[in-house]
mmCIF file of C-alpha atoms in Angstrom:
data_model
loop_
_atom_site.group_PDB
_atom_site.id
_atom_site.type_symbol
_atom_site.label_atom_id
_atom_site.label_comp_id
_atom_site.label_asym_id
_atom_site.label_seq_id
_atom_site.Cartn_x
_atom_site.Cartn_y
_atom_site.Cartn_z
ATOM 1 C CA MET Z 173 0.000 0.000 0.000
ATOM 2 C CA LYS Z 174 2.869 2.354 0.844
ATOM 3 C CA ASN Z 175 4.551 1.713 -2.507
ATOM 4 C CA PHE Z 176 1.247 2.265 -4.294
ATOM 5 C CA ALA Z 177 0.775 5.592 -2.511
ATOM 6 C CA LEU Z 178 4.329 6.575 -3.398
ATOM 7 C CA ARG Z 179 3.773 5.779 -7.061
ATOM 8 C CA GLY Z 180 0.525 7.749 -6.978
ATOM 9 C CA SER Z 181 2.337 10.723 -5.487
ATOM 10 C CA MET Z 182 5.003 10.508 -8.190
ATOM 11 C CA VAL Z 183 2.327 10.500 -10.897
ATOM 12 C CA ILE Z 184 0.662 13.571 -9.384
ATOM 13 C CA ASN Z 185 3.993 15.379 -9.229
ATOM 14 C CA MET Z 186 4.616 14.496 -12.872
ATOM 15 C CA ILE Z 187 1.190 15.867 -13.841
ATOM 16 C CA ILE Z 188 1.765 19.074 -11.881
ATOM 17 C CA SER Z 189 5.200 19.473 -13.457
ATOM 18 C CA LYS Z 190 3.738 18.960 -16.947
ATOM 19 C CA LEU Z 191 0.985 21.507 -16.304
ATOM 20 C CA GLN Z 192 3.521 24.016 -14.980
ATOM 21 C CA GLN Z 193 5.537 23.569 -18.172
ATOM 22 C CA ILE Z 194 2.433 24.225 -20.283
ATOM 23 C CA PHE Z 195 1.499 27.394 -18.416
ATOM 24 C CA THR Z 196 5.081 28.650 -18.504
ATOM 25 C CA ASP Z 197 4.353 29.477 -22.150
ATOM 26 C CA TYR Z 198 1.363 31.577 -21.006
ATOM 27 C CA PRO Z 199 2.615 33.738 -18.105
ATOM 28 C CA GLU Z 200 -0.394 36.058 -18.295
ATOM 29 C CA VAL Z 201 -2.880 33.220 -17.631
ATOM 30 C CA LEU Z 202 -4.261 32.732 -14.101
ATOM 31 C CA TYR Z 203 -4.702 29.112 -12.991
ATOM 32 C CA GLY Z 204 -5.340 27.042 -9.883
ATOM 33 C CA TYR Z 205 -6.753 23.751 -8.609
ATOM 34 C CA THR Z 206 -9.996 23.077 -6.750
ATOM 35 C CA ASP Z 207 -11.774 20.183 -5.080
ATOM 36 C CA ILE Z 208 -15.046 19.516 -6.976
ATOM 37 C CA SER Z 209 -16.882 17.486 -4.349
ATOM 38 C CA TYR Z 210 -19.745 19.995 -4.776
ATOM 39 C CA SER Z 211 -20.172 18.948 -8.422
ATOM 40 C CA PRO Z 212 -22.058 15.990 -9.954
ATOM 41 C CA PHE Z 213 -18.776 15.244 -11.755
ATOM 42 C CA ALA Z 214 -17.250 14.322 -8.366
ATOM 43 C CA LYS Z 215 -18.218 10.690 -8.940
ATOM 44 C CA GLU Z 216 -15.697 10.533 -11.771
ATOM 45 C CA TYR Z 217 -13.149 13.217 -10.877
ATOM 46 C CA GLN Z 218 -11.585 14.561 -7.689
ATOM 47 C CA SER Z 219 -10.194 17.858 -8.894
ATOM 48 C CA ALA Z 220 -10.442 20.586 -11.484
ATOM 49 C CA LEU Z 221 -7.736 22.694 -13.017
ATOM 50 C CA VAL Z 222 -9.383 26.038 -13.752
ATOM 51 C CA PHE Z 223 -7.763 28.866 -15.646
ATOM 52 C CA ALA Z 224 -8.589 32.366 -16.826
ATOM 53 C CA VAL Z 225 -7.227 33.830 -20.059
ATOM 54 C CA PRO Z 226 -7.244 37.654 -20.058
ATOM 55 C CA TYR Z 227 -8.716 39.649 -22.893
ATOM 56 C CA GLU Z 228 -5.822 41.198 -24.790
ATOM 57 C CA PRO Z 229 -5.304 44.016 -25.276
ATOM 58 C CA GLN Z 230 -6.840 45.271 -22.009
ATOM 59 C CA LEU Z 231 -8.872 48.211 -23.280
ATOM 60 C CA ALA Z 232 -9.428 51.441 -21.381
ATOM 61 C CA PHE Z 233 -12.429 53.659 -21.965
ATOM 62 C CA ASP Z 234 -10.470 56.247 -23.947
ATOM 63 C CA ASP Z 235 -9.305 53.728 -26.548
ATOM 64 C CA TYR Z 236 -12.422 51.538 -26.506
ATOM 65 C CA THR Z 237 -14.085 50.490 -29.743
ATOM 66 C CA GLU Z 238 -16.612 47.752 -30.383
ATOM 67 C CA GLN Z 239 -14.233 46.128 -32.873
ATOM 68 C CA GLY Z 240 -11.328 46.309 -30.425
ATOM 69 C CA PHE Z 241 -13.432 44.700 -27.701
ATOM 70 C CA GLU Z 242 -14.544 41.900 -30.033
ATOM 71 C CA ASP Z 243 -10.929 41.379 -31.128
ATOM 72 C CA SER Z 244 -9.778 41.054 -27.508
ATOM 73 C CA ILE Z 245 -12.434 38.379 -26.876
ATOM 74 C CA ARG Z 246 -11.442 36.596 -30.080
ATOM 75 C CA ASN Z 247 -7.758 36.665 -29.078
ATOM 76 C CA ALA Z 248 -8.590 35.190 -25.651
ATOM 77 C CA ARG Z 249 -10.688 32.462 -27.274
ATOM 78 C CA ARG Z 250 -7.878 31.612 -29.690
ATOM 79 C CA GLU Z 251 -5.337 31.298 -26.855
ATOM 80 C CA LEU Z 252 -7.818 29.305 -24.783
ATOM 81 C CA ASP Z 253 -8.341 26.827 -27.625
ATOM 82 C CA GLU Z 254 -4.583 26.521 -28.014
ATOM 83 C CA ILE Z 255 -4.160 25.611 -24.344
ATOM 84 C CA LEU Z 256 -7.098 23.193 -24.429
ATOM 85 C CA ARG Z 257 -5.583 21.311 -27.348
ATOM 86 C CA LYS Z 258 -2.624 20.576 -25.068
ATOM 87 C CA LEU Z 259 -4.821 19.583 -22.111
ATOM 88 C CA GLU Z 260 -7.415 17.618 -24.126
ATOM 89 C CA ALA Z 261 -10.242 17.656 -21.538
ATOM 90 C CA VAL Z 262 -12.579 20.629 -21.114
ATOM 91 C CA PHE Z 263 -14.870 21.688 -18.278
ATOM 92 C CA SER Z 264 -15.893 25.325 -17.897
ATOM 93 C CA PHE Z 265 -17.352 26.502 -14.608
ATOM 94 C CA LYS Z 266 -17.262 29.907 -12.939
ATOM 95 C CA TYR Z 267 -17.828 28.505 -9.467
ATOM 96 C CA ALA Z 268 -14.671 26.382 -9.785
ATOM 97 C CA ALA Z 269 -12.647 29.554 -10.383
ATOM 98 C CA VAL Z 270 -13.924 30.989 -7.094
ATOM 99 C CA ASN Z 271 -13.102 27.713 -5.304
ATOM 100 C CA ALA Z 272 -9.609 27.726 -6.796
ATOM 101 C CA GLY Z 273 -9.015 31.246 -5.478
ATOM 102 C CA LEU Z 274 -8.760 32.937 -8.872
ATOM 103 C CA GLY Z 275 -11.309 35.578 -7.952
ATOM 104 C CA TRP Z 276 -14.816 36.279 -6.699
ATOM 105 C CA ILE Z 277 -18.207 37.048 -8.232
ATOM 106 C CA GLY Z 278 -18.435 40.799 -8.654
ATOM 107 C CA LYS Z 279 -21.369 43.175 -8.861
ATOM 108 C CA ASN Z 280 -21.264 42.813 -12.638
ATOM 109 C CA ASP Z 281 -22.186 39.113 -12.097
ATOM 110 C CA VAL Z 282 -18.934 37.748 -13.559
ATOM 111 C CA LEU Z 283 -15.678 36.521 -12.072
ATOM 112 C CA VAL Z 284 -13.482 39.403 -10.872
ATOM 113 C CA THR Z 285 -9.736 38.746 -10.555
ATOM 114 C CA GLU Z 286 -7.157 40.795 -8.683
ATOM 115 C CA ARG Z 287 -4.925 41.188 -11.746
ATOM 116 C CA TYR Z 288 -7.337 41.550 -14.679
ATOM 117 C CA GLY Z 289 -10.661 42.427 -13.104
ATOM 118 C CA PRO Z 290 -13.506 40.733 -15.018
ATOM 119 C CA ARG Z 291 -11.755 40.675 -18.427
ATOM 120 C CA VAL Z 292 -10.844 36.985 -18.592
ATOM 121 C CA ARG Z 293 -12.155 33.921 -20.396
ATOM 122 C CA LEU Z 294 -12.601 30.827 -18.210
ATOM 123 C CA SER Z 295 -12.175 27.111 -18.730
ATOM 124 C CA ALA Z 296 -11.079 24.085 -16.692
ATOM 125 C CA VAL Z 297 -9.890 20.480 -16.874
ATOM 126 C CA LEU Z 298 -11.196 17.718 -14.582
ATOM 127 C CA ILE Z 299 -8.532 15.437 -13.101
ATOM 128 C CA ASP Z 300 -9.082 12.169 -11.247
ATOM 129 C CA ALA Z 301 -6.473 12.925 -8.591
ATOM 130 C CA PRO Z 302 -6.095 15.158 -5.518
ATOM 131 C CA PHE Z 303 -4.049 18.377 -5.635
ATOM 132 C CA VAL Z 304 -3.020 21.130 -3.269
ATOM 133 C CA TYR Z 305 -6.096 23.278 -3.728
ATOM 134 C CA GLY Z 306 -6.326 27.046 -3.861
ATOM 135 C CA SER Z 307 -8.035 28.982 -1.100
ATOM 136 C CA LYS Z 308 -11.708 29.501 -1.851
ATOM 137 C CA MET Z 309 -12.789 33.143 -1.885
ATOM 138 C CA THR Z 310 -15.875 32.984 0.300
ATOM 139 C CA GLU Z 311 -16.514 36.729 0.288
ATOM 140 C CA SER Z 312 -16.435 39.466 -2.287
ATOM 141 C CA ARG Z 313 -13.391 41.728 -2.074
ATOM 142 C CA CYS Z 314 -15.310 44.587 -3.627
ATOM 143 C CA PRO Z 315 -15.539 47.582 -1.251
ATOM 144 C CA GLU Z 316 -18.985 48.265 0.151
ATOM 145 C CA GLY Z 317 -20.856 50.653 -2.122
ATOM 146 C CA CYS Z 318 -18.237 50.380 -4.871
ATOM 147 C CA THR Z 319 -19.505 50.032 -8.460
ATOM 148 C CA LYS Z 320 -16.184 50.467 -10.271
ATOM 149 C CA CYS Z 321 -16.422 47.128 -12.073
ATOM 150 C CA VAL Z 322 -19.639 48.434 -13.617
ATOM 151 C CA ASP Z 323 -18.708 52.098 -13.999
ATOM 152 C CA ILE Z 324 -15.200 51.555 -15.412
ATOM 153 C CA CYS Z 325 -16.169 48.770 -17.812
ATOM 154 C CA PRO Z 326 -15.741 50.422 -21.250
ATOM 155 C CA HIS Z 327 -18.490 48.296 -22.772
ATOM 156 C CA ILE Z 328 -21.070 49.350 -20.169
ATOM 157 C CA ARG Z 329 -19.955 52.984 -20.274
ATOM 158 C CA HIS Z 330 -20.243 52.947 -24.049
ATOM 159 C CA GLU Z 331 -23.802 51.635 -23.759
ATOM 160 C CA ARG Z 332 -24.619 54.406 -21.278
ATOM 161 C CA ILE Z 333 -23.372 57.043 -23.693
ATOM 162 C CA VAL Z 334 -25.539 55.547 -26.421
ATOM 163 C CA CYS Z 335 -28.430 55.498 -23.962
ATOM 164 C CA ALA Z 336 -27.870 59.174 -23.162
ATOM 165 C CA ALA Z 337 -27.716 60.057 -26.863
ATOM 166 C CA GLU Z 338 -31.085 58.367 -27.323
ATOM 167 C CA GLY Z 339 -32.715 60.300 -24.498
ATOM 168 C CA GLY Z 340 -32.042 57.928 -21.591
ATOM 169 C CA ARG Z 341 -30.845 60.861 -19.454
ATOM 170 C CA ARG Z 342 -32.678 64.011 -18.594
ATOM 171 C CA GLY Z 343 -30.733 67.208 -17.910
ATOM 172 C CA GLY Z 344 -27.450 65.300 -17.743
ATOM 173 C CA ARG Z 345 -28.807 62.917 -15.095
ATOM 174 C CA MET Z 346 -29.919 59.348 -15.586
ATOM 175 C CA ASN Z 347 -33.608 58.835 -14.801
ATOM 176 C CA GLU Z 348 -34.438 56.716 -11.754
ATOM 177 C CA ILE Z 349 -35.478 53.607 -13.700
ATOM 178 C CA LEU Z 350 -32.234 53.485 -15.684
ATOM 179 C CA LYS Z 351 -30.242 54.343 -12.566
ATOM 180 C CA GLY Z 352 -31.771 51.360 -10.798
ATOM 181 C CA LEU Z 353 -31.003 49.057 -13.725
ATOM 182 C CA HIS Z 354 -27.377 50.191 -13.983
ATOM 183 C CA SER Z 355 -26.687 50.078 -10.241
ATOM 184 C CA ARG Z 356 -28.127 46.599 -9.653
ATOM 185 C CA LYS Z 357 -25.856 43.872 -8.292
ATOM 186 C CA SER Z 358 -25.989 40.114 -7.931
ATOM 187 C CA VAL Z 359 -25.934 38.704 -4.392
ATOM 188 C CA ARG Z 360 -25.033 35.028 -3.996
ATOM 189 C CA VAL Z 361 -24.363 34.754 -0.267
ATOM 190 C CA PHE Z 362 -27.458 34.871 1.934
ATOM 191 C CA THR Z 363 -28.194 35.287 5.623
ATOM 192 C CA GLU Z 364 -30.468 32.965 7.604
ATOM 193 C CA LYS Z 365 -33.071 35.716 8.017
ATOM 194 C CA GLU Z 366 -36.512 34.671 6.832
ATOM 195 C CA ILE Z 367 -38.353 36.799 4.262
ATOM 196 C CA SER Z 368 -41.578 38.208 5.634
ATOM 197 C CA GLY Z 369 -44.890 37.531 3.925
ATOM 198 C CA GLU Z 370 -45.245 41.254 3.258
ATOM 199 C CA ASP Z 371 -41.872 41.431 1.495
ATOM 200 C CA ARG Z 372 -42.620 38.267 -0.463
ATOM 201 C CA ASN Z 373 -45.926 39.688 -1.684
ATOM 202 C CA SER Z 374 -44.265 42.996 -2.605
ATOM 203 C CA ILE Z 375 -41.673 41.176 -4.712
ATOM 204 C CA LEU Z 376 -44.300 39.080 -6.499
ATOM 205 C CA SER Z 377 -46.500 42.127 -7.039
ATOM 206 C CA ALA Z 378 -43.569 44.023 -8.580
ATOM 207 C CA ALA Z 379 -42.834 41.081 -10.880
ATOM 208 C CA LEU Z 380 -46.420 41.160 -12.128
ATOM 209 C CA GLN Z 381 -46.003 44.800 -13.176
ATOM 210 C CA ALA Z 382 -43.580 43.845 -15.964
ATOM 211 C CA PRO Z 383 -45.069 44.874 -19.336
ATOM 212 C CA SER Z 384 -46.399 42.200 -21.665
ATOM 213 C CA ALA Z 385 -48.290 42.211 -24.965
ATOM 214 C CA GLY Z 386 -51.956 42.907 -24.341
ATOM 215 C CA CYS Z 387 -51.191 42.772 -20.607
ATOM 216 C CA GLN Z 388 -51.691 39.009 -20.875
ATOM 217 C CA LEU Z 389 -48.815 38.145 -18.489
ATOM 218 C CA LEU Z 390 -47.946 34.998 -20.404
ATOM 219 C CA TYR Z 391 -45.764 33.586 -17.668
ATOM 220 C CA THR Z 392 -46.173 31.680 -14.411
ATOM 221 C CA ILE Z 393 -44.082 32.319 -11.289
ATOM 222 C CA LEU Z 394 -43.323 29.305 -9.097
ATOM 223 C CA ASP Z 395 -42.456 30.124 -5.483
ATOM 224 C CA ILE Z 396 -40.208 27.234 -4.389
ATOM 225 C CA THR Z 397 -40.292 26.624 -0.638
ATOM 226 C CA ASP Z 398 -39.401 22.917 -0.419
ATOM 227 C CA GLY Z 399 -35.747 22.417 0.556
ATOM 228 C CA GLN Z 400 -35.255 19.256 -1.541
ATOM 229 C CA LYS Z 401 -36.626 20.976 -4.628
ATOM 230 C CA LYS Z 402 -34.242 23.907 -4.064
ATOM 231 C CA GLU Z 403 -31.315 21.491 -3.884
ATOM 232 C CA ARG Z 404 -32.456 19.827 -7.112
ATOM 233 C CA LEU Z 405 -32.778 23.222 -8.782
ATOM 234 C CA ALA Z 406 -29.268 24.134 -7.626
ATOM 235 C CA VAL Z 407 -27.922 21.130 -9.553
ATOM 236 C CA LEU Z 408 -30.095 21.669 -12.636
ATOM 237 C CA CYS Z 409 -29.217 25.383 -12.844
ATOM 238 C CA ASP Z 410 -25.543 24.903 -13.730
ATOM 239 C CA ASN Z 411 -24.725 23.431 -10.294
ATOM 240 C CA GLN Z 412 -24.968 26.687 -8.337
ATOM 241 C CA PRO Z 413 -25.223 25.729 -4.623
ATOM 242 C CA PHE Z 414 -26.233 29.215 -3.466
ATOM 243 C CA ILE Z 415 -29.705 28.581 -4.943
ATOM 244 C CA ALA Z 416 -30.390 25.897 -2.325
ATOM 245 C CA LYS Z 417 -29.484 28.321 0.472
ATOM 246 C CA ALA Z 418 -31.710 31.191 -0.653
ATOM 247 C CA LYS Z 419 -34.768 31.918 1.466
ATOM 248 C CA LEU Z 420 -36.773 32.964 -1.607
ATOM 249 C CA VAL Z 421 -36.456 31.084 -4.897
ATOM 250 C CA LEU Z 422 -38.720 32.125 -7.771
ATOM 251 C CA VAL Z 423 -38.835 30.200 -11.061
ATOM 252 C CA PHE Z 424 -40.273 32.081 -14.058
ATOM 253 C CA CYS Z 425 -41.911 29.867 -16.683
ATOM 254 C CA ALA Z 426 -43.205 30.908 -20.087
ATOM 255 C CA ASP Z 427 -46.925 30.089 -20.137
ATOM 256 C CA CYS Z 428 -48.177 30.824 -23.649
ATOM 257 C CA ARG Z 429 -51.414 28.860 -23.204
ATOM 258 C CA LYS Z 430 -52.831 31.662 -21.066
ATOM 259 C CA TRP Z 431 -53.900 33.621 -24.125
ATOM 260 C CA LEU Z 432 -56.063 30.665 -25.189
ATOM 261 C CA SER Z 433 -57.750 30.643 -21.767
ATOM 262 C CA PHE Z 434 -58.384 34.383 -22.018
ATOM 263 C CA TYR Z 435 -60.126 34.027 -25.370
ATOM 264 C CA LYS Z 436 -62.311 31.170 -24.174
ATOM 265 C CA GLU Z 437 -63.204 33.048 -20.985
ATOM 266 C CA ALA Z 438 -64.395 35.927 -23.177
ATOM 267 C CA GLY Z 439 -66.688 33.517 -25.057
ATOM 268 C CA LEU Z 440 -64.498 33.417 -28.185
ATOM 269 C CA GLU Z 441 -63.185 30.417 -30.027
ATOM 270 C CA PRO Z 442 -59.755 31.089 -31.546
ATOM 271 C CA ARG Z 443 -59.396 29.857 -35.096
ATOM 272 C CA LYS Z 444 -57.087 26.980 -35.739
ATOM 273 C CA PRO Z 445 -53.942 27.744 -37.760
#
Protein backbone atom coordinates (compact mmCIF):
# COMPACT_ATOMS: atom_id res chain seq x y z
CA MET A 1 0.00 0.00 0.00
CA LYS A 2 2.87 2.35 0.84
CA ASN A 3 4.55 1.71 -2.51
CA PHE A 4 1.25 2.26 -4.29
CA ALA A 5 0.78 5.59 -2.51
CA LEU A 6 4.33 6.57 -3.40
CA ARG A 7 3.77 5.78 -7.06
CA GLY A 8 0.53 7.75 -6.98
CA SER A 9 2.34 10.72 -5.49
CA MET A 10 5.00 10.51 -8.19
CA VAL A 11 2.33 10.50 -10.90
CA ILE A 12 0.66 13.57 -9.38
CA ASN A 13 3.99 15.38 -9.23
CA MET A 14 4.62 14.50 -12.87
CA ILE A 15 1.19 15.87 -13.84
CA ILE A 16 1.76 19.07 -11.88
CA SER A 17 5.20 19.47 -13.46
CA LYS A 18 3.74 18.96 -16.95
CA LEU A 19 0.98 21.51 -16.30
CA GLN A 20 3.52 24.02 -14.98
CA GLN A 21 5.54 23.57 -18.17
CA ILE A 22 2.43 24.23 -20.28
CA PHE A 23 1.50 27.39 -18.42
CA THR A 24 5.08 28.65 -18.50
CA ASP A 25 4.35 29.48 -22.15
CA TYR A 26 1.36 31.58 -21.01
CA PRO A 27 2.62 33.74 -18.10
CA GLU A 28 -0.39 36.06 -18.30
CA VAL A 29 -2.88 33.22 -17.63
CA LEU A 30 -4.26 32.73 -14.10
CA TYR A 31 -4.70 29.11 -12.99
CA GLY A 32 -5.34 27.04 -9.88
CA TYR A 33 -6.75 23.75 -8.61
CA THR A 34 -10.00 23.08 -6.75
CA ASP A 35 -11.77 20.18 -5.08
CA ILE A 36 -15.05 19.52 -6.98
CA SER A 37 -16.88 17.49 -4.35
CA TYR A 38 -19.75 19.99 -4.78
CA SER A 39 -20.17 18.95 -8.42
CA PRO A 40 -22.06 15.99 -9.95
CA PHE A 41 -18.78 15.24 -11.75
CA ALA A 42 -17.25 14.32 -8.37
CA LYS A 43 -18.22 10.69 -8.94
CA GLU A 44 -15.70 10.53 -11.77
CA TYR A 45 -13.15 13.22 -10.88
CA GLN A 46 -11.59 14.56 -7.69
CA SER A 47 -10.19 17.86 -8.89
CA ALA A 48 -10.44 20.59 -11.48
CA LEU A 49 -7.74 22.69 -13.02
CA VAL A 50 -9.38 26.04 -13.75
CA PHE A 51 -7.76 28.87 -15.65
CA ALA A 52 -8.59 32.37 -16.83
CA VAL A 53 -7.23 33.83 -20.06
CA PRO A 54 -7.24 37.65 -20.06
CA TYR A 55 -8.72 39.65 -22.89
CA GLU A 56 -5.82 41.20 -24.79
CA PRO A 57 -5.30 44.02 -25.28
CA GLN A 58 -6.84 45.27 -22.01
CA LEU A 59 -8.87 48.21 -23.28
CA ALA A 60 -9.43 51.44 -21.38
CA PHE A 61 -12.43 53.66 -21.97
CA ASP A 62 -10.47 56.25 -23.95
CA ASP A 63 -9.31 53.73 -26.55
CA TYR A 64 -12.42 51.54 -26.51
CA THR A 65 -14.09 50.49 -29.74
CA GLU A 66 -16.61 47.75 -30.38
CA GLN A 67 -14.23 46.13 -32.87
CA GLY A 68 -11.33 46.31 -30.42
CA PHE A 69 -13.43 44.70 -27.70
CA GLU A 70 -14.54 41.90 -30.03
CA ASP A 71 -10.93 41.38 -31.13
CA SER A 72 -9.78 41.05 -27.51
CA ILE A 73 -12.43 38.38 -26.88
CA ARG A 74 -11.44 36.60 -30.08
CA ASN A 75 -7.76 36.66 -29.08
CA ALA A 76 -8.59 35.19 -25.65
CA ARG A 77 -10.69 32.46 -27.27
CA ARG A 78 -7.88 31.61 -29.69
CA GLU A 79 -5.34 31.30 -26.85
CA LEU A 80 -7.82 29.31 -24.78
CA ASP A 81 -8.34 26.83 -27.62
CA GLU A 82 -4.58 26.52 -28.01
CA ILE A 83 -4.16 25.61 -24.34
CA LEU A 84 -7.10 23.19 -24.43
CA ARG A 85 -5.58 21.31 -27.35
CA LYS A 86 -2.62 20.58 -25.07
CA LEU A 87 -4.82 19.58 -22.11
CA GLU A 88 -7.42 17.62 -24.13
CA ALA A 89 -10.24 17.66 -21.54
CA VAL A 90 -12.58 20.63 -21.11
CA PHE A 91 -14.87 21.69 -18.28
CA SER A 92 -15.89 25.32 -17.90
CA PHE A 93 -17.35 26.50 -14.61
CA LYS A 94 -17.26 29.91 -12.94
CA TYR A 95 -17.83 28.50 -9.47
CA ALA A 96 -14.67 26.38 -9.78
CA ALA A 97 -12.65 29.55 -10.38
CA VAL A 98 -13.92 30.99 -7.09
CA ASN A 99 -13.10 27.71 -5.30
CA ALA A 100 -9.61 27.73 -6.80
CA GLY A 101 -9.01 31.25 -5.48
CA LEU A 102 -8.76 32.94 -8.87
CA GLY A 103 -11.31 35.58 -7.95
CA TRP A 104 -14.82 36.28 -6.70
CA ILE A 105 -18.21 37.05 -8.23
CA GLY A 106 -18.43 40.80 -8.65
CA LYS A 107 -21.37 43.18 -8.86
CA ASN A 108 -21.26 42.81 -12.64
CA ASP A 109 -22.19 39.11 -12.10
CA VAL A 110 -18.93 37.75 -13.56
CA LEU A 111 -15.68 36.52 -12.07
CA VAL A 112 -13.48 39.40 -10.87
CA THR A 113 -9.74 38.75 -10.56
CA GLU A 114 -7.16 40.80 -8.68
CA ARG A 115 -4.93 41.19 -11.75
CA TYR A 116 -7.34 41.55 -14.68
CA GLY A 117 -10.66 42.43 -13.10
CA PRO A 118 -13.51 40.73 -15.02
CA ARG A 119 -11.76 40.67 -18.43
CA VAL A 120 -10.84 36.99 -18.59
CA ARG A 121 -12.15 33.92 -20.40
CA LEU A 122 -12.60 30.83 -18.21
CA SER A 123 -12.18 27.11 -18.73
CA ALA A 124 -11.08 24.08 -16.69
CA VAL A 125 -9.89 20.48 -16.87
CA LEU A 126 -11.20 17.72 -14.58
CA ILE A 127 -8.53 15.44 -13.10
CA ASP A 128 -9.08 12.17 -11.25
CA ALA A 129 -6.47 12.92 -8.59
CA PRO A 130 -6.10 15.16 -5.52
CA PHE A 131 -4.05 18.38 -5.64
CA VAL A 132 -3.02 21.13 -3.27
CA TYR A 133 -6.10 23.28 -3.73
CA GLY A 134 -6.33 27.05 -3.86
CA SER A 135 -8.03 28.98 -1.10
CA LYS A 136 -11.71 29.50 -1.85
CA MET A 137 -12.79 33.14 -1.88
CA THR A 138 -15.88 32.98 0.30
CA GLU A 139 -16.51 36.73 0.29
CA SER A 140 -16.44 39.47 -2.29
CA ARG A 141 -13.39 41.73 -2.07
CA CYS A 142 -15.31 44.59 -3.63
CA PRO A 143 -15.54 47.58 -1.25
CA GLU A 144 -18.98 48.26 0.15
CA GLY A 145 -20.86 50.65 -2.12
CA CYS A 146 -18.24 50.38 -4.87
CA THR A 147 -19.50 50.03 -8.46
CA LYS A 148 -16.18 50.47 -10.27
CA CYS A 149 -16.42 47.13 -12.07
CA VAL A 150 -19.64 48.43 -13.62
CA ASP A 151 -18.71 52.10 -14.00
CA ILE A 152 -15.20 51.55 -15.41
CA CYS A 153 -16.17 48.77 -17.81
CA PRO A 154 -15.74 50.42 -21.25
CA HIS A 155 -18.49 48.30 -22.77
CA ILE A 156 -21.07 49.35 -20.17
CA ARG A 157 -19.95 52.98 -20.27
CA HIS A 158 -20.24 52.95 -24.05
CA GLU A 159 -23.80 51.63 -23.76
CA ARG A 160 -24.62 54.41 -21.28
CA ILE A 161 -23.37 57.04 -23.69
CA VAL A 162 -25.54 55.55 -26.42
CA CYS A 163 -28.43 55.50 -23.96
CA ALA A 164 -27.87 59.17 -23.16
CA ALA A 165 -27.72 60.06 -26.86
CA GLU A 166 -31.08 58.37 -27.32
CA GLY A 167 -32.72 60.30 -24.50
CA GLY A 168 -32.04 57.93 -21.59
CA ARG A 169 -30.84 60.86 -19.45
CA ARG A 170 -32.68 64.01 -18.59
CA GLY A 171 -30.73 67.21 -17.91
CA GLY A 172 -27.45 65.30 -17.74
CA ARG A 173 -28.81 62.92 -15.10
CA MET A 174 -29.92 59.35 -15.59
CA ASN A 175 -33.61 58.84 -14.80
CA GLU A 176 -34.44 56.72 -11.75
CA ILE A 177 -35.48 53.61 -13.70
CA LEU A 178 -32.23 53.48 -15.68
CA LYS A 179 -30.24 54.34 -12.57
CA GLY A 180 -31.77 51.36 -10.80
CA LEU A 181 -31.00 49.06 -13.72
CA HIS A 182 -27.38 50.19 -13.98
CA SER A 183 -26.69 50.08 -10.24
CA ARG A 184 -28.13 46.60 -9.65
CA LYS A 185 -25.86 43.87 -8.29
CA SER A 186 -25.99 40.11 -7.93
CA VAL A 187 -25.93 38.70 -4.39
CA ARG A 188 -25.03 35.03 -4.00
CA VAL A 189 -24.36 34.75 -0.27
CA PHE A 190 -27.46 34.87 1.93
CA THR A 191 -28.19 35.29 5.62
CA GLU A 192 -30.47 32.96 7.60
CA LYS A 193 -33.07 35.72 8.02
CA GLU A 194 -36.51 34.67 6.83
CA ILE A 195 -38.35 36.80 4.26
CA SER A 196 -41.58 38.21 5.63
CA GLY A 197 -44.89 37.53 3.93
CA GLU A 198 -45.24 41.25 3.26
CA ASP A 199 -41.87 41.43 1.50
CA ARG A 200 -42.62 38.27 -0.46
CA ASN A 201 -45.93 39.69 -1.68
CA SER A 202 -44.26 43.00 -2.60
CA ILE A 203 -41.67 41.18 -4.71
CA LEU A 204 -44.30 39.08 -6.50
CA SER A 205 -46.50 42.13 -7.04
CA ALA A 206 -43.57 44.02 -8.58
CA ALA A 207 -42.83 41.08 -10.88
CA LEU A 208 -46.42 41.16 -12.13
CA GLN A 209 -46.00 44.80 -13.18
CA ALA A 210 -43.58 43.85 -15.96
CA PRO A 211 -45.07 44.87 -19.34
CA SER A 212 -46.40 42.20 -21.66
CA ALA A 213 -48.29 42.21 -24.96
CA GLY A 214 -51.96 42.91 -24.34
CA CYS A 215 -51.19 42.77 -20.61
CA GLN A 216 -51.69 39.01 -20.88
CA LEU A 217 -48.82 38.14 -18.49
CA LEU A 218 -47.95 35.00 -20.40
CA TYR A 219 -45.76 33.59 -17.67
CA THR A 220 -46.17 31.68 -14.41
CA ILE A 221 -44.08 32.32 -11.29
CA LEU A 222 -43.32 29.31 -9.10
CA ASP A 223 -42.46 30.12 -5.48
CA ILE A 224 -40.21 27.23 -4.39
CA THR A 225 -40.29 26.62 -0.64
CA ASP A 226 -39.40 22.92 -0.42
CA GLY A 227 -35.75 22.42 0.56
CA GLN A 228 -35.26 19.26 -1.54
CA LYS A 229 -36.63 20.98 -4.63
CA LYS A 230 -34.24 23.91 -4.06
CA GLU A 231 -31.31 21.49 -3.88
CA ARG A 232 -32.46 19.83 -7.11
CA LEU A 233 -32.78 23.22 -8.78
CA ALA A 234 -29.27 24.13 -7.63
CA VAL A 235 -27.92 21.13 -9.55
CA LEU A 236 -30.09 21.67 -12.64
CA CYS A 237 -29.22 25.38 -12.84
CA ASP A 238 -25.54 24.90 -13.73
CA ASN A 239 -24.73 23.43 -10.29
CA GLN A 240 -24.97 26.69 -8.34
CA PRO A 241 -25.22 25.73 -4.62
CA PHE A 242 -26.23 29.22 -3.47
CA ILE A 243 -29.71 28.58 -4.94
CA ALA A 244 -30.39 25.90 -2.32
CA LYS A 245 -29.48 28.32 0.47
CA ALA A 246 -31.71 31.19 -0.65
CA LYS A 247 -34.77 31.92 1.47
CA LEU A 248 -36.77 32.96 -1.61
CA VAL A 249 -36.46 31.08 -4.90
CA LEU A 250 -38.72 32.12 -7.77
CA VAL A 251 -38.84 30.20 -11.06
CA PHE A 252 -40.27 32.08 -14.06
CA CYS A 253 -41.91 29.87 -16.68
CA ALA A 254 -43.20 30.91 -20.09
CA ASP A 255 -46.93 30.09 -20.14
CA CYS A 256 -48.18 30.82 -23.65
CA ARG A 257 -51.41 28.86 -23.20
CA LYS A 258 -52.83 31.66 -21.07
CA TRP A 259 -53.90 33.62 -24.12
CA LEU A 260 -56.06 30.66 -25.19
CA SER A 261 -57.75 30.64 -21.77
CA PHE A 262 -58.38 34.38 -22.02
CA TYR A 263 -60.13 34.03 -25.37
CA LYS A 264 -62.31 31.17 -24.17
CA GLU A 265 -63.20 33.05 -20.99
CA ALA A 266 -64.39 35.93 -23.18
CA GLY A 267 -66.69 33.52 -25.06
CA LEU A 268 -64.50 33.42 -28.19
CA GLU A 269 -63.19 30.42 -30.03
CA PRO A 270 -59.75 31.09 -31.55
CA ARG A 271 -59.40 29.86 -35.10
CA LYS A 272 -57.09 26.98 -35.74
CA PRO A 273 -53.94 27.74 -37.76
